[in-house]
Coordinates of C-alpha atoms in Angstrom, one line a residue:
Chain A
M114 CA 78.8 -43.9 -120.2
K115 CA 79.6 -46.6 -117.6
Y116 CA 77.6 -48.3 -114.9
A117 CA 78.1 -50.8 -112.0
F118 CA 76.0 -53.7 -113.2
F119 CA 73.7 -55.5 -110.8
P120 CA 72.3 -58.5 -112.8
G121 CA 70.0 -60.0 -110.1
C122 CA 69.6 -63.7 -109.3
V123 CA 67.0 -64.5 -112.0
S124 CA 69.3 -63.5 -114.8
Q125 CA 71.7 -66.1 -113.5
G126 CA 69.1 -68.8 -113.0
G127 CA 65.7 -69.0 -114.7
A128 CA 66.1 -66.3 -117.3
P129 CA 69.7 -66.5 -118.6
E130 CA 68.6 -65.0 -121.9
L131 CA 68.0 -61.6 -120.1
Y132 CA 71.7 -61.5 -119.1
T133 CA 72.9 -62.3 -122.6
A134 CA 70.5 -59.8 -124.3
T135 CA 71.4 -57.0 -121.8
K136 CA 75.2 -57.5 -122.4
L137 CA 74.6 -57.6 -126.2
I138 CA 72.6 -54.4 -126.5
C139 CA 74.7 -52.4 -124.0
S140 CA 77.8 -53.4 -125.8
K141 CA 76.5 -52.2 -129.1
L142 CA 75.0 -49.0 -127.7
G143 CA 78.4 -48.2 -126.0
I144 CA 77.0 -48.5 -122.5
E145 CA 79.8 -49.9 -120.6
I146 CA 78.8 -52.2 -117.7
E147 CA 81.1 -53.5 -115.0
E148 CA 79.5 -56.3 -112.9
I149 CA 79.7 -55.5 -109.2
S150 CA 82.0 -58.3 -107.8
G151 CA 80.4 -60.4 -105.2
W152 CA 76.9 -58.8 -105.5
T153 CA 74.2 -60.6 -103.5
C154 CA 70.5 -61.1 -103.8
C155 CA 68.3 -58.0 -103.1
G156 CA 65.9 -60.1 -101.1
A157 CA 63.0 -59.7 -103.6
G158 CA 60.8 -58.4 -100.8
V159 CA 60.6 -62.0 -99.5
M160 CA 63.6 -61.9 -97.3
Q161 CA 62.4 -58.6 -95.9
E162 CA 59.4 -60.4 -94.5
K163 CA 61.6 -62.6 -92.4
N164 CA 64.5 -60.3 -91.7
Q165 CA 64.5 -56.8 -93.1
L166 CA 67.7 -55.8 -91.4
F167 CA 69.6 -58.6 -93.1
G168 CA 68.0 -57.8 -96.5
D169 CA 68.9 -54.1 -96.1
T170 CA 72.4 -55.0 -95.0
L171 CA 73.0 -57.1 -98.1
N172 CA 71.8 -54.2 -100.3
A173 CA 74.0 -51.7 -98.4
R174 CA 76.9 -54.1 -99.1
T175 CA 76.2 -54.0 -102.8
F176 CA 75.8 -50.2 -102.7
A177 CA 79.1 -49.9 -100.9
K178 CA 80.8 -52.0 -103.6
A179 CA 79.3 -49.8 -106.3
E180 CA 80.5 -46.7 -104.4
E181 CA 84.0 -48.2 -104.4
L182 CA 83.8 -48.5 -108.2
G183 CA 82.6 -44.9 -108.4
L184 CA 79.8 -45.9 -110.7
P185 CA 76.0 -45.5 -110.7
I186 CA 74.2 -48.9 -110.5
L187 CA 72.3 -50.4 -113.4
T188 CA 69.6 -52.9 -112.7
I189 CA 67.7 -55.1 -115.1
C190 CA 64.8 -56.3 -112.9
S191 CA 61.8 -54.3 -111.6
T192 CA 61.8 -56.2 -108.4
C193 CA 65.5 -55.6 -107.7
Q194 CA 64.9 -52.0 -108.6
G195 CA 62.0 -51.6 -106.2
V196 CA 63.5 -53.5 -103.3
M197 CA 66.8 -51.8 -103.6
G198 CA 65.1 -48.4 -103.8
Q199 CA 63.0 -49.1 -100.7
A200 CA 66.1 -50.3 -98.8
N201 CA 68.0 -47.2 -99.9
L202 CA 65.2 -44.9 -98.8
R203 CA 65.1 -46.5 -95.3
M204 CA 68.8 -46.0 -94.9
K205 CA 68.9 -42.5 -96.2
R206 CA 66.0 -41.4 -94.0
D207 CA 67.5 -42.8 -90.9
P208 CA 71.2 -42.1 -90.2
E209 CA 71.1 -44.3 -87.1
Y210 CA 69.8 -47.3 -89.1
L211 CA 72.5 -46.7 -91.7
A212 CA 75.1 -46.5 -88.9
E213 CA 73.9 -49.8 -87.5
I214 CA 74.1 -51.5 -91.0
N215 CA 77.6 -50.0 -91.5
S216 CA 78.7 -51.4 -88.2
H217 CA 77.9 -54.9 -89.6
L218 CA 79.7 -54.2 -92.9
A219 CA 82.8 -52.8 -91.2
E220 CA 84.3 -56.2 -90.6
E221 CA 84.5 -56.7 -94.4
G222 CA 86.1 -53.3 -94.7
L223 CA 83.0 -51.8 -96.3
E224 CA 81.0 -48.7 -95.6
Y225 CA 77.9 -47.5 -97.4
K226 CA 78.1 -43.7 -97.6
G227 CA 74.5 -43.3 -98.9
T228 CA 75.2 -42.1 -102.4
A229 CA 73.9 -45.0 -104.5
E230 CA 71.0 -44.5 -106.8
P231 CA 70.1 -47.8 -108.4
K232 CA 68.6 -47.3 -111.8
H233 CA 66.8 -49.7 -114.1
L234 CA 68.0 -50.1 -117.7
L235 CA 64.6 -48.8 -118.8
W236 CA 65.1 -45.5 -117.1
I237 CA 68.8 -45.3 -118.1
L238 CA 67.9 -45.6 -121.8
I239 CA 65.4 -42.8 -121.5
E240 CA 67.0 -40.5 -118.9
D241 CA 70.7 -41.0 -119.5
F242 CA 71.2 -42.4 -122.9
G243 CA 68.2 -40.8 -124.5
L244 CA 65.6 -42.3 -126.9
D245 CA 66.8 -39.9 -129.6
S246 CA 70.3 -41.5 -129.3
L247 CA 68.7 -45.0 -129.5
V248 CA 67.0 -44.3 -132.9
P249 CA 70.2 -44.4 -135.1
H250 CA 70.9 -47.9 -133.7
L251 CA 67.5 -49.3 -134.8
T252 CA 68.3 -51.2 -138.0
R253 CA 65.3 -53.5 -138.2
S254 CA 61.8 -52.4 -138.6
L255 CA 59.3 -53.7 -136.0
S256 CA 56.5 -52.1 -138.0
G257 CA 53.4 -54.1 -137.5
L258 CA 54.6 -55.9 -134.3
R259 CA 52.0 -55.3 -131.7
V260 CA 53.5 -55.1 -128.3
A261 CA 51.8 -54.6 -124.9
P262 CA 53.7 -53.3 -121.8
F263 CA 53.9 -55.0 -118.5
Y264 CA 55.9 -53.2 -115.8
G265 CA 56.1 -55.4 -112.8
C266 CA 54.8 -53.9 -109.5
Y267 CA 58.0 -52.8 -107.9
I268 CA 59.0 -50.4 -110.7
V269 CA 55.7 -48.5 -110.4
R270 CA 54.9 -48.8 -106.7
P271 CA 55.4 -47.4 -104.1
T272 CA 56.2 -44.2 -106.0
E273 CA 58.1 -42.7 -103.1
A274 CA 61.0 -45.2 -103.4
L275 CA 61.1 -44.8 -107.2
D276 CA 61.5 -41.0 -107.4
I277 CA 58.4 -40.8 -109.5
E278 CA 57.6 -37.2 -108.3
D279 CA 60.9 -36.0 -109.9
H280 CA 60.6 -38.3 -112.9
P281 CA 56.9 -38.6 -113.9
E282 CA 58.0 -39.9 -117.3
R283 CA 58.9 -43.1 -115.6
Q284 CA 55.2 -44.0 -115.4
T285 CA 55.0 -44.2 -119.2
S286 CA 58.6 -45.2 -119.9
L287 CA 57.8 -48.7 -121.3
E288 CA 55.2 -47.3 -123.6
S289 CA 57.7 -44.7 -124.8
L290 CA 60.2 -47.4 -125.5
I291 CA 57.8 -49.6 -127.4
E292 CA 56.9 -46.7 -129.7
T293 CA 60.6 -45.6 -130.1
V294 CA 61.7 -49.1 -131.3
G295 CA 58.9 -48.9 -133.9
A296 CA 56.5 -51.4 -132.6
T297 CA 52.8 -50.7 -132.2
L298 CA 51.7 -50.1 -128.7
I299 CA 48.9 -52.2 -127.3
D300 CA 47.9 -50.4 -124.2
F301 CA 45.9 -52.2 -121.5
E302 CA 44.7 -51.5 -118.0
G303 CA 46.5 -54.4 -116.5
K304 CA 50.0 -53.2 -117.4
T305 CA 50.8 -52.0 -113.9
R306 CA 49.1 -54.9 -112.0
C307 CA 50.6 -57.9 -110.4
C308 CA 51.7 -61.0 -112.4
G309 CA 51.1 -63.2 -109.4
F310 CA 54.6 -64.6 -109.2
P311 CA 55.1 -63.9 -105.5
I312 CA 52.3 -66.3 -104.5
L313 CA 53.1 -69.0 -107.1
T314 CA 54.1 -71.6 -104.6
I315 CA 51.6 -70.3 -102.0
N316 CA 48.3 -70.0 -103.9
E317 CA 49.0 -71.3 -107.4
K318 CA 45.4 -71.0 -108.5
N319 CA 45.3 -67.2 -107.8
S320 CA 48.8 -66.7 -109.3
L321 CA 47.7 -68.5 -112.5
A322 CA 44.4 -66.5 -112.6
M323 CA 46.5 -63.3 -112.7
V324 CA 48.7 -64.8 -115.5
G325 CA 45.7 -65.9 -117.4
K326 CA 43.9 -62.6 -117.0
H327 CA 46.7 -60.3 -118.2
T328 CA 47.9 -62.5 -121.1
S329 CA 44.5 -63.4 -122.4
E330 CA 43.3 -59.8 -122.2
V331 CA 46.3 -58.6 -124.3
K332 CA 46.0 -61.5 -126.7
D333 CA 42.3 -60.5 -127.3
L334 CA 43.4 -57.0 -128.0
G335 CA 45.5 -58.4 -130.9
A336 CA 49.0 -58.2 -129.4
D337 CA 51.8 -60.3 -130.8
A338 CA 53.8 -60.1 -127.6
M339 CA 54.2 -58.5 -124.2
V340 CA 57.4 -56.8 -123.0
T341 CA 58.5 -56.6 -119.4
P342 CA 61.4 -55.1 -117.6
C343 CA 60.9 -57.7 -114.8
P344 CA 62.3 -61.2 -115.1
L345 CA 60.1 -62.4 -112.3
C346 CA 57.0 -61.4 -114.3
H347 CA 58.6 -63.1 -117.3
L348 CA 59.0 -66.3 -115.4
N349 CA 55.4 -66.4 -114.4
L350 CA 53.8 -64.9 -117.6
D351 CA 55.9 -67.1 -119.9
G352 CA 56.7 -70.2 -117.9
Y353 CA 53.3 -70.7 -116.3
Q354 CA 51.2 -69.4 -119.3
P355 CA 50.4 -72.9 -120.5
R356 CA 49.1 -73.9 -117.1
A357 CA 47.2 -70.6 -116.8
A358 CA 45.6 -71.2 -120.2
K359 CA 44.6 -74.7 -119.1
Q360 CA 43.0 -73.2 -116.0
L361 CA 41.1 -70.7 -118.2
N362 CA 40.2 -73.5 -120.6
R363 CA 41.4 -71.5 -123.6
S364 CA 44.6 -71.0 -125.7
I365 CA 46.7 -67.9 -125.2
S366 CA 50.3 -68.4 -126.7
L367 CA 51.5 -64.8 -126.1
P368 CA 55.3 -64.5 -126.2
I369 CA 56.7 -62.5 -123.2
L370 CA 59.8 -60.5 -124.2
H371 CA 62.4 -59.2 -121.8
L372 CA 63.0 -55.5 -122.3
P373 CA 66.5 -55.8 -123.9
Q374 CA 65.2 -58.5 -126.2
L375 CA 62.6 -56.2 -127.8
I376 CA 65.3 -53.5 -128.2
G377 CA 67.8 -56.1 -129.5
L378 CA 65.3 -57.2 -132.2
A379 CA 65.0 -53.6 -133.4
M380 CA 68.8 -53.3 -133.3
G381 CA 69.1 -56.2 -135.7
F382 CA 70.1 -59.0 -133.4
S383 CA 68.9 -62.5 -134.3
H384 CA 66.3 -64.6 -132.6
Q385 CA 69.1 -66.9 -131.4
E386 CA 71.5 -64.2 -130.2
L387 CA 68.7 -62.8 -128.0
G388 CA 67.9 -66.2 -126.6
L389 CA 64.3 -66.1 -127.8
Q390 CA 64.4 -69.9 -128.4
K391 CA 64.7 -70.3 -124.6
H392 CA 61.2 -69.1 -124.0
I393 CA 58.5 -71.5 -123.0
V394 CA 55.9 -69.8 -125.2
N395 CA 56.8 -70.2 -128.8
T396 CA 58.4 -67.0 -130.1
Q397 CA 58.7 -68.1 -133.7
P398 CA 55.7 -66.0 -134.8
I399 CA 57.7 -62.9 -133.8
Q400 CA 60.7 -64.1 -135.7
L401 CA 58.6 -64.6 -138.7
K402 CA 56.9 -61.2 -138.4
V403 CA 60.1 -59.1 -138.0
G404 CA 62.4 -61.4 -140.0
A405 CA 64.8 -62.0 -137.1
G406 CA 66.2 -65.3 -138.4
A407 CA 69.7 -64.1 -139.0
S408 CA 71.8 -61.3 -137.5
Chain V
M267 CA 38.8 -24.3 -116.2
D268 CA 37.0 -26.4 -118.8
V269 CA 37.0 -30.1 -118.1
K270 CA 35.4 -33.2 -119.5
V271 CA 34.4 -35.9 -117.0
K272 CA 33.9 -39.4 -118.4
I273 CA 31.9 -41.4 -115.9
R274 CA 31.2 -45.1 -115.8
R275 CA 27.4 -45.3 -115.4
Y276 CA 25.2 -48.1 -114.3
D277 CA 21.4 -48.2 -113.6
P278 CA 20.1 -51.4 -112.1
D279 CA 16.5 -50.4 -112.6
I280 CA 16.4 -50.3 -116.4
E281 CA 15.6 -53.4 -118.4
S282 CA 18.8 -55.4 -119.2
P283 CA 21.1 -53.1 -117.2
V284 CA 24.7 -52.7 -118.6
S285 CA 27.4 -50.3 -117.6
Y286 CA 28.3 -47.6 -120.1
W287 CA 30.5 -44.4 -120.3
E288 CA 29.0 -41.0 -120.3
E289 CA 31.0 -37.8 -120.8
F290 CA 30.1 -34.4 -119.3
S291 CA 31.7 -31.1 -120.4
L292 CA 31.7 -28.4 -117.7
A293 CA 33.6 -25.4 -116.3
V294 CA 34.9 -25.7 -112.8
P295 CA 37.1 -23.4 -110.6
E296 CA 40.8 -24.1 -110.8
T297 CA 40.7 -25.2 -107.2
A298 CA 37.9 -27.8 -107.7
T299 CA 38.3 -31.3 -106.6
V300 CA 37.0 -34.3 -108.7
L301 CA 34.2 -34.5 -106.1
D302 CA 33.3 -30.8 -106.7
A303 CA 33.0 -31.6 -110.4
L304 CA 30.8 -34.7 -109.8
I305 CA 28.5 -32.7 -107.5
Q306 CA 28.3 -30.0 -110.0
I307 CA 27.3 -32.5 -112.7
R308 CA 24.7 -34.0 -110.4
E309 CA 23.2 -30.6 -109.4
D310 CA 23.3 -28.8 -112.8
M311 CA 23.4 -31.4 -115.5
D312 CA 22.1 -34.8 -114.5
G313 CA 20.3 -35.3 -111.2
T314 CA 20.3 -39.1 -111.6
L315 CA 24.1 -39.4 -111.1
S316 CA 24.6 -41.5 -108.0
L317 CA 27.6 -41.2 -105.7
R318 CA 28.5 -41.3 -102.0
C319 CA 30.0 -38.3 -100.3
S320 CA 29.8 -36.5 -97.0
C321 CA 32.6 -34.6 -95.3
R322 CA 34.4 -33.4 -98.4
S323 CA 37.5 -33.2 -96.2
A324 CA 39.1 -36.7 -96.5
I325 CA 37.8 -37.7 -93.1
C326 CA 34.6 -39.7 -93.6
G327 CA 35.9 -42.1 -96.3
S328 CA 32.7 -42.0 -98.3
C329 CA 33.9 -40.9 -101.7
A330 CA 36.5 -43.6 -102.6
M331 CA 36.3 -44.3 -106.4
R332 CA 38.6 -44.8 -109.3
V333 CA 39.9 -41.7 -111.0
N334 CA 42.0 -42.5 -114.1
G335 CA 42.2 -46.1 -113.1
H336 CA 43.3 -45.8 -109.5
A337 CA 41.3 -45.6 -106.3
V338 CA 41.4 -42.2 -104.6
L339 CA 39.1 -40.1 -102.4
A340 CA 37.4 -37.8 -104.9
C341 CA 37.3 -35.0 -102.4
Q342 CA 41.1 -35.2 -102.0
T343 CA 41.9 -35.3 -105.7
K344 CA 42.3 -32.0 -107.6
A345 CA 40.5 -31.9 -110.9
S346 CA 43.3 -29.8 -112.5
E347 CA 45.8 -32.6 -111.7
S348 CA 43.6 -35.4 -113.0
L349 CA 43.2 -34.3 -116.6
D350 CA 44.7 -36.5 -119.3
S351 CA 46.3 -35.2 -122.4
E352 CA 42.8 -34.6 -123.9
G353 CA 41.5 -32.8 -120.8
I354 CA 39.5 -35.7 -119.7
I355 CA 39.0 -37.0 -116.1
T356 CA 37.9 -40.7 -116.1
V357 CA 35.8 -41.7 -113.1
E358 CA 34.7 -45.2 -112.3
P359 CA 33.2 -46.8 -109.2
A360 CA 35.7 -48.5 -106.7
G361 CA 36.8 -51.9 -108.0
V362 CA 36.2 -55.4 -106.6
M363 CA 33.0 -54.5 -104.8
P364 CA 29.7 -55.0 -106.7
V365 CA 28.3 -51.8 -108.3
M366 CA 24.9 -50.8 -107.0
K367 CA 24.3 -47.7 -109.1
D368 CA 26.8 -45.4 -111.0
L369 CA 29.6 -44.7 -108.5
V370 CA 28.0 -46.4 -105.6
V371 CA 29.3 -49.8 -104.6
N372 CA 28.0 -52.4 -102.2
F373 CA 30.3 -52.5 -99.1
D374 CA 28.7 -55.6 -97.5
P375 CA 31.6 -57.9 -98.4
F376 CA 34.0 -55.2 -97.1
W377 CA 32.3 -55.1 -93.7
E378 CA 31.9 -58.9 -93.5
K379 CA 35.7 -59.2 -93.7
I380 CA 36.2 -56.6 -91.1
R381 CA 33.9 -58.5 -88.8
T382 CA 35.7 -61.8 -89.6
V383 CA 38.9 -60.5 -88.0
E384 CA 37.0 -59.7 -84.8
P385 CA 38.0 -56.0 -84.6
Y386 CA 38.0 -55.6 -80.8
L387 CA 40.5 -56.2 -78.1
Q388 CA 40.5 -59.7 -76.7
P389 CA 42.8 -59.9 -73.7
Q390 CA 43.4 -63.4 -72.3
G391 CA 44.2 -64.5 -68.8
P392 CA 43.3 -62.8 -65.5
E393 CA 42.3 -59.2 -65.6
P394 CA 44.8 -56.8 -64.0
E395 CA 43.9 -55.1 -60.8
G396 CA 44.0 -51.7 -62.3
E397 CA 43.8 -50.6 -65.9
Y398 CA 45.5 -52.4 -68.9
I399 CA 48.8 -50.7 -69.5
A400 CA 50.1 -49.9 -73.0
S401 CA 53.3 -48.1 -73.6
N402 CA 53.4 -44.8 -75.4
E403 CA 55.6 -46.4 -78.1
S404 CA 53.1 -49.2 -78.8
M405 CA 50.2 -46.7 -79.1
L406 CA 52.3 -44.4 -81.3
H407 CA 53.1 -47.4 -83.5
L408 CA 49.4 -48.2 -83.8
S409 CA 48.4 -44.6 -84.6
G410 CA 49.5 -45.3 -88.2
V411 CA 47.1 -48.2 -88.7
T412 CA 44.2 -46.6 -86.6
A413 CA 44.2 -43.8 -89.1
C414 CA 42.2 -46.0 -91.4
I415 CA 38.9 -44.4 -92.4
M416 CA 37.4 -47.6 -94.0
C417 CA 37.1 -45.9 -97.4
G418 CA 37.8 -49.2 -99.3
A419 CA 40.4 -47.6 -101.6
C420 CA 42.9 -50.4 -100.8
V421 CA 40.3 -53.1 -101.4
S422 CA 39.3 -51.5 -104.7
D423 CA 42.7 -51.8 -106.1
C424 CA 43.8 -55.1 -104.5
T425 CA 45.2 -57.5 -107.2
V426 CA 44.3 -60.6 -105.2
L427 CA 40.7 -59.7 -104.6
E428 CA 40.4 -59.0 -108.3
V429 CA 40.8 -62.8 -108.9
D430 CA 39.7 -64.2 -105.5
P431 CA 36.8 -62.8 -103.5
T432 CA 37.6 -65.1 -100.6
F433 CA 40.9 -63.2 -99.8
L434 CA 40.5 -61.3 -96.5
G435 CA 42.1 -58.3 -98.2
P436 CA 44.2 -55.3 -97.2
A437 CA 41.7 -53.4 -95.0
A438 CA 40.7 -56.4 -92.8
L439 CA 44.3 -57.6 -92.5
A440 CA 45.5 -54.1 -91.5
K441 CA 42.7 -54.0 -89.0
A442 CA 43.7 -57.4 -87.7
Y443 CA 47.3 -56.1 -87.2
R444 CA 45.9 -53.2 -85.2
F445 CA 45.0 -55.8 -82.6
T446 CA 47.9 -58.3 -82.9
A447 CA 50.3 -55.4 -82.4
D448 CA 48.3 -54.1 -79.4
P449 CA 50.1 -55.2 -76.1
R450 CA 46.7 -55.5 -74.5
D451 CA 45.5 -58.1 -76.9
G452 CA 46.3 -61.8 -76.5
N453 CA 48.2 -63.3 -73.6
A454 CA 50.1 -61.6 -70.8
E455 CA 53.0 -61.0 -73.2
G456 CA 50.7 -59.4 -75.7
V457 CA 51.0 -62.3 -78.2
S458 CA 47.7 -62.8 -80.1
Q459 CA 48.4 -66.5 -80.9
R460 CA 44.9 -67.5 -81.8
R461 CA 44.4 -64.5 -84.1
L462 CA 47.7 -65.2 -85.9
E463 CA 46.8 -68.9 -86.3
Q464 CA 43.5 -67.9 -88.0
L465 CA 45.1 -65.2 -90.1
S466 CA 47.7 -67.8 -91.3
M467 CA 45.0 -69.9 -92.9
P468 CA 44.3 -69.9 -96.6
S469 CA 42.7 -66.6 -97.8
G470 CA 44.7 -64.9 -95.0
M471 CA 48.0 -63.0 -94.7
W472 CA 50.0 -65.3 -96.9
D473 CA 47.8 -64.8 -100.0
C474 CA 48.9 -61.2 -100.4
T475 CA 51.2 -60.7 -103.5
R476 CA 53.0 -57.7 -102.0
C477 CA 52.1 -55.7 -105.1
N478 CA 51.9 -52.4 -103.1
E479 CA 48.6 -51.3 -104.8
C480 CA 47.0 -50.9 -101.4
V481 CA 50.0 -48.8 -100.1
Q482 CA 49.7 -46.6 -103.1
A483 CA 45.9 -46.3 -102.9
C484 CA 45.5 -45.6 -99.2
P485 CA 44.7 -41.9 -98.7
K486 CA 45.7 -42.1 -95.0
G487 CA 49.2 -43.6 -95.1
V488 CA 48.0 -46.8 -93.4
A489 CA 50.2 -48.9 -95.8
P490 CA 48.1 -52.1 -95.4
M491 CA 50.7 -54.2 -97.2
D492 CA 53.4 -53.2 -94.7
R493 CA 51.0 -54.3 -91.9
I494 CA 50.5 -57.6 -93.7
M495 CA 54.3 -58.1 -93.8
S496 CA 54.4 -57.4 -90.1
L497 CA 51.7 -59.9 -89.5
R498 CA 53.8 -62.5 -91.3
E499 CA 56.8 -61.6 -89.2
Q500 CA 54.7 -61.9 -86.0
A501 CA 53.3 -65.3 -87.2
M502 CA 56.8 -66.7 -87.9
D503 CA 58.1 -65.3 -84.6
V504 CA 55.5 -67.3 -82.6
G505 CA 56.3 -70.5 -84.5
L506 CA 53.5 -70.5 -87.1
G507 CA 55.7 -71.8 -89.8
N508 CA 53.8 -74.8 -91.1
N509 CA 52.5 -73.3 -94.3
N510 CA 53.9 -72.6 -97.7
G511 CA 54.1 -68.8 -97.1
A512 CA 56.2 -69.0 -94.0
R513 CA 58.3 -71.8 -95.4
H514 CA 58.9 -69.7 -98.5
A515 CA 60.1 -66.7 -96.5
E516 CA 62.3 -68.8 -94.2
A517 CA 63.8 -70.9 -97.0
F518 CA 64.5 -67.8 -99.1
T519 CA 66.4 -66.2 -96.3
E520 CA 68.2 -69.3 -95.4
L521 CA 69.3 -70.0 -99.0
V522 CA 70.6 -66.4 -99.5
A523 CA 72.3 -66.4 -96.1
H524 CA 74.1 -69.6 -97.2
S525 CA 75.3 -68.7 -100.6
G526 CA 74.7 -65.0 -101.1
R527 CA 72.3 -65.5 -104.0
L528 CA 69.0 -67.2 -104.5
D529 CA 69.0 -70.9 -105.3
E530 CA 66.0 -71.0 -107.5
L531 CA 65.9 -74.8 -107.7
R532 CA 65.8 -75.4 -104.0
L533 CA 63.4 -72.6 -103.1
P534 CA 60.2 -74.2 -104.4
V535 CA 61.2 -77.6 -102.9
K536 CA 61.8 -76.1 -99.5
T537 CA 58.6 -74.1 -99.8
V538 CA 56.2 -77.0 -100.3
G539 CA 58.2 -79.3 -98.1
M540 CA 60.7 -82.0 -98.9
F541 CA 58.2 -84.8 -98.4
N542 CA 55.2 -83.2 -100.1
I543 CA 55.2 -85.7 -103.0
P544 CA 52.1 -84.4 -104.9
A545 CA 53.4 -80.8 -104.8
L546 CA 56.9 -81.9 -105.8
L547 CA 55.5 -84.0 -108.7
S548 CA 53.6 -80.9 -109.9
F549 CA 56.9 -79.2 -110.5
V550 CA 58.1 -82.0 -112.8
P551 CA 56.4 -80.8 -116.0
I552 CA 57.5 -77.2 -115.4
G553 CA 61.1 -78.3 -114.7
L554 CA 61.3 -80.6 -117.8
R555 CA 59.9 -77.8 -120.0
A556 CA 62.5 -75.4 -118.5
M557 CA 65.2 -77.9 -119.1
T558 CA 64.4 -78.5 -122.7
H559 CA 64.4 -74.8 -123.3
G560 CA 67.8 -74.2 -121.6
K561 CA 66.1 -72.3 -118.8
L562 CA 66.6 -74.6 -115.8
P563 CA 68.6 -72.8 -113.1
P564 CA 72.0 -74.5 -112.5
L565 CA 71.8 -77.8 -110.7
M566 CA 75.0 -76.9 -108.8
H567 CA 74.2 -73.5 -107.3
K568 CA 77.4 -71.4 -106.9
S569 CA 78.0 -69.3 -103.9
V570 CA 79.4 -65.7 -104.2
A571 CA 83.1 -65.2 -103.7
N572 CA 84.1 -64.9 -100.0
V573 CA 80.7 -66.3 -99.0
Q574 CA 81.9 -66.5 -95.4
N575 CA 81.3 -62.7 -95.2
I576 CA 77.6 -63.2 -96.0
R577 CA 77.2 -66.0 -93.5
R578 CA 79.0 -63.9 -90.8
L579 CA 76.8 -60.9 -91.6
F580 CA 73.7 -63.1 -91.2
N581 CA 74.8 -64.3 -87.8
K582 CA 75.8 -60.8 -86.7
V583 CA 72.5 -59.3 -87.8
N584 CA 70.6 -62.0 -86.0
Q585 CA 72.5 -61.5 -82.8
S586 CA 71.8 -57.8 -82.9
R587 CA 68.1 -58.2 -83.4

């Protein structure tokens, strides 16, 4: 089982622990990942506002490099997944558009043939690896750890670019995973809503209101943590949670785990190995609850 | 087919009104829509149930409400496809707008925002001698957005309106785009400068989070968020770049075109402006906290290998546009 790995910019910048935790769990699960050399930013939907053709061309460049490797693409970010899926759909639907993009790529000797299917680690674990195959690797009990899901918009909408019709199980993938690793699922309505990150520097008050709303709601439902497959959601829900709590005039203190960190905890990796000490919101209560002090 | 319909009820006329859930068990035909089930409940089980509906054909836009947590037209939603694992269909009034009774919401804020964008053609300059000419292509392009039936499904599920009632919202912004993209609106070149200036103000186009809820909710394929993105492109194209939203999009593109990947440290600085001292100072506590936790993005941002290929692509794509 081997994939062309697309780490995405945030795992190289504001959330390095996501990169480490991904490599750690994939290695132990026997999921081989080969990083796509010279991969570029997906555009995060922001670049597409200014210059969609450039954004799509960069994604086609990454897809072409994965095709050269002859491997399916593994992503670890809801936003990358959605943006790449949307770009892919535009190119596959419109051969003239793809030809135009390929004319730009030709100078570098690249051509996107239209065969890439970027796939998030969350989906790969369920659809390719199989949750049943994950179970034998779970060596630490997360019994009693109450975890709420938070998807990130781009891995749930628009459904057309995410192949949800053929894979309806993707809509409940995070809940399935939480239950498989032995944690208690804390379901809540806001799990598919927006974390507010895209407008953080545009309308901070609204962005923080979204952070405060989701994290406090989950906290009040008794959750110990929230887990997300989106590092952008993580940056906002974790990094800006103290400011959101201040805006709400209450305390929240809800740790926000990256998806591979939650799995890594159940696989017996230590707090340190998974980079939980790098979070802004204190993750010690989780360590104490599951006994993740040592590997 | 036996179904249970769980409805969020609210009666303003009782003493101390509060909303509550009520469940109805009934048999409906296999082909029934959620609206059919609701009408059957009203006619046969509880005549006090209030809801809006008219055409039953997804044309009038009256019956937008939340089914299983998401806004839909009840007349366009099959009951058989809406059952959860326990055979229950959960029905609530549309979100964001104030509930008047049961499934009926007050559309006044919705219409107020539609009026705010002045939804009528405003040509500037001298009138042509004959008729205003619009190309077939431009009208075909607008047919997507003119398909809006004003049902409010997009507004119901908007994540920004949920926290900020001042936001213009997806329906009004899509309606605004219907005019900014009309070659007959604005100046002789069809540029609606004044509209775009107004729409670039706070609570306008730049406050959308791009969450895609409205795209998903719209029963007519209007894709309001895509129209908002087009508004942003139009605004930047006519030089309305002096706000955080436009600077953010421009800086993001520039940074990626320069190094191939996002420079997360420089993006916020370029977004708020290099000389915006108060905004820059507000980043300091966040930056320090990230630094002490080992989460600060690298100070020296690295370019991808052979970055000249990315820069050349950027120039080439721009020349071709």
